[in-house]
Coordinates of C-alpha atoms in Angstrom, one line a residue:
X650 CA -0.3 0.1 0.2
X651 CA 1.4 4.1 -1.1
X652 CA 0.6 6.7 0.9
X653 CA -1.7 7.8 -1.5
X654 CA -4.3 5.9 0.5
X655 CA -4.1 7.6 3.7
X656 CA -6.1 10.9 4.3
X657 CA -2.8 13.9 5.5
X658 CA -3.3 15.8 7.8
X659 CA -2.9 19.6 6.7
X660 CA 0.1 21.7 8.4
X661 CA 1.0 25.7 8.6
X662 CA 3.1 26.5 6.0
X663 CA 5.4 29.5 6.2
X664 CA 7.6 31.1 3.7
X665 CA 11.8 31.0 4.3
X666 CA 11.8 35.2 3.9
X667 CA 8.9 35.2 7.3
X668 CA 10.3 36.4 10.4
X669 CA 10.4 33.9 13.3
X670 CA 7.3 36.8 15.4
X671 CA 5.2 36.3 12.1
X672 CA 6.2 32.5 11.9
X673 CA 5.9 31.9 15.6
X674 CA 2.4 33.8 15.4
X675 CA 1.2 31.2 13.1
X676 CA 2.5 27.9 14.7
X677 CA 0.2 29.0 17.6
X678 CA 0.9 25.6 19.8
X679 CA 1.7 23.5 16.9
X680 CA 5.6 21.9 17.6
X681 CA 6.8 22.6 14.1
X682 CA 5.4 24.2 10.8
X683 CA 6.9 22.9 7.1
X684 CA 8.5 26.1 4.8
X685 CA 7.7 26.7 1.9
X686 CA 9.7 27.9 -0.7
X687 CA 5.9 28.0 -3.4
X688 CA 5.2 24.3 -3.3
X689 CA 8.3 22.4 -2.5
X690 CA 9.4 21.9 0.8
X691 CA 12.7 23.0 1.8
X692 CA 12.5 22.5 5.5
X693 CA 11.0 22.5 8.8
X694 CA 10.6 25.6 11.6
X695 CA 10.0 23.8 15.5
X696 CA 9.7 25.5 19.0
X697 CA 12.9 24.1 19.9
X698 CA 14.4 25.5 17.3
X699 CA 13.3 29.2 16.8
X700 CA 14.9 28.8 21.1
X701 CA 17.7 27.2 20.8
X702 CA 19.2 28.8 17.2
X703 CA 18.2 31.8 18.0
X704 CA 16.4 32.9 21.3
X705 CA 19.0 32.1 23.6
X706 CA 21.6 33.6 21.9
X707 CA 19.7 36.9 21.3
X708 CA 18.6 36.5 17.7
X709 CA 15.7 39.0 17.5
X710 CA 12.3 37.6 16.1
X711 CA 11.7 40.5 13.9
X712 CA 14.8 40.6 12.0
X713 CA 15.5 37.2 12.1
X714 CA 14.4 35.1 8.9
X715 CA 13.4 31.3 9.1
X716 CA 15.7 30.8 6.1
X717 CA 18.5 31.6 8.9
X718 CA 17.7 28.8 11.7
X719 CA 14.9 26.3 10.2
X720 CA 16.1 22.1 10.0
X721 CA 17.1 22.2 6.1
X722 CA 17.1 20.1 4.3
X723 CA 14.0 17.9 5.2
X724 CA 12.8 14.6 4.1
X725 CA 10.1 13.9 2.2
X726 CA 7.7 10.6 1.1
X727 CA 5.9 11.4 -1.7
X728 CA 2.4 10.0 -2.3
X729 CA 3.4 6.6 -3.7
X730 CA 6.4 5.6 -1.3
X731 CA 5.3 2.3 0.4
X732 CA 3.5 2.8 3.9
X733 CA 5.5 -0.4 5.6
X734 CA 9.3 1.6 4.4
X735 CA 7.9 4.7 5.4
X736 CA 6.7 4.0 8.7
X737 CA 10.0 1.7 9.6
X738 CA 12.2 4.9 7.9
X739 CA 10.2 7.6 10.7
X740 CA 11.1 4.5 13.8
X741 CA 14.3 4.7 12.5
X742 CA 14.9 8.5 12.7
X743 CA 12.4 8.9 15.8
X744 CA 9.9 11.1 13.0
X745 CA 6.7 11.5 14.2
X746 CA 5.6 13.2 11.0
X747 CA 6.7 13.5 7.9
X748 CA 5.6 16.4 5.0
X749 CA 4.4 14.4 1.8
X750 CA 4.5 16.0 -1.6
X751 CA 3.5 14.6 -5.0
X752 CA 5.1 14.1 -8.4
X753 CA 6.4 17.2 -9.0
X754 CA 7.5 17.5 -5.6
X755 CA 5.2 20.1 -4.4
X756 CA 3.6 19.4 -1.3
X757 CA 0.8 17.5 -0.5
X758 CA 0.5 17.4 3.6
X759 CA 2.0 15.5 6.6
X760 CA 2.3 12.0 7.1
X761 CA 2.5 11.0 11.5
X762 CA 3.3 8.0 12.8
X763 CA -0.6 8.1 14.6
X764 CA -1.7 7.9 10.5
X765 CA -0.5 5.2 9.6
X766 CA -1.0 3.2 13.3
X767 CA -4.7 4.1 13.0
X768 CA -5.4 2.7 8.5
X769 CA -3.5 -0.1 10.0
X770 CA -6.4 -0.4 12.4
X771 CA -9.3 0.1 10.2
X772 CA -7.8 -3.4 7.9
X773 CA -7.5 -5.6 10.2
X774 CA -11.3 -5.3 10.9

């Protein structure tokens, strides 16, 4: 089975040229946000990135750009990737979520381990 069989989560996105203050407001209580250049994922920004790479170093959130502290490159799964292989990879890397792209490398949503588990459970019935 491939990833296209699972309904992906919509996660908030931001541009690499936005500042941390703007993106933090977008994130709200979310732990991360996908960074897109057009429709292509180029990074991920987590609350931990903001704290460890900006705030504790005294960087101003209103002038520090996302591209200066985001985690890049970001691993992306493809819609036609095998669910079992992606789940094994996520467990190995300790990823709870991964962005998913189509054949054109355009962002489609986020796949979580929770979604994979729920999908597998639904198929066991």
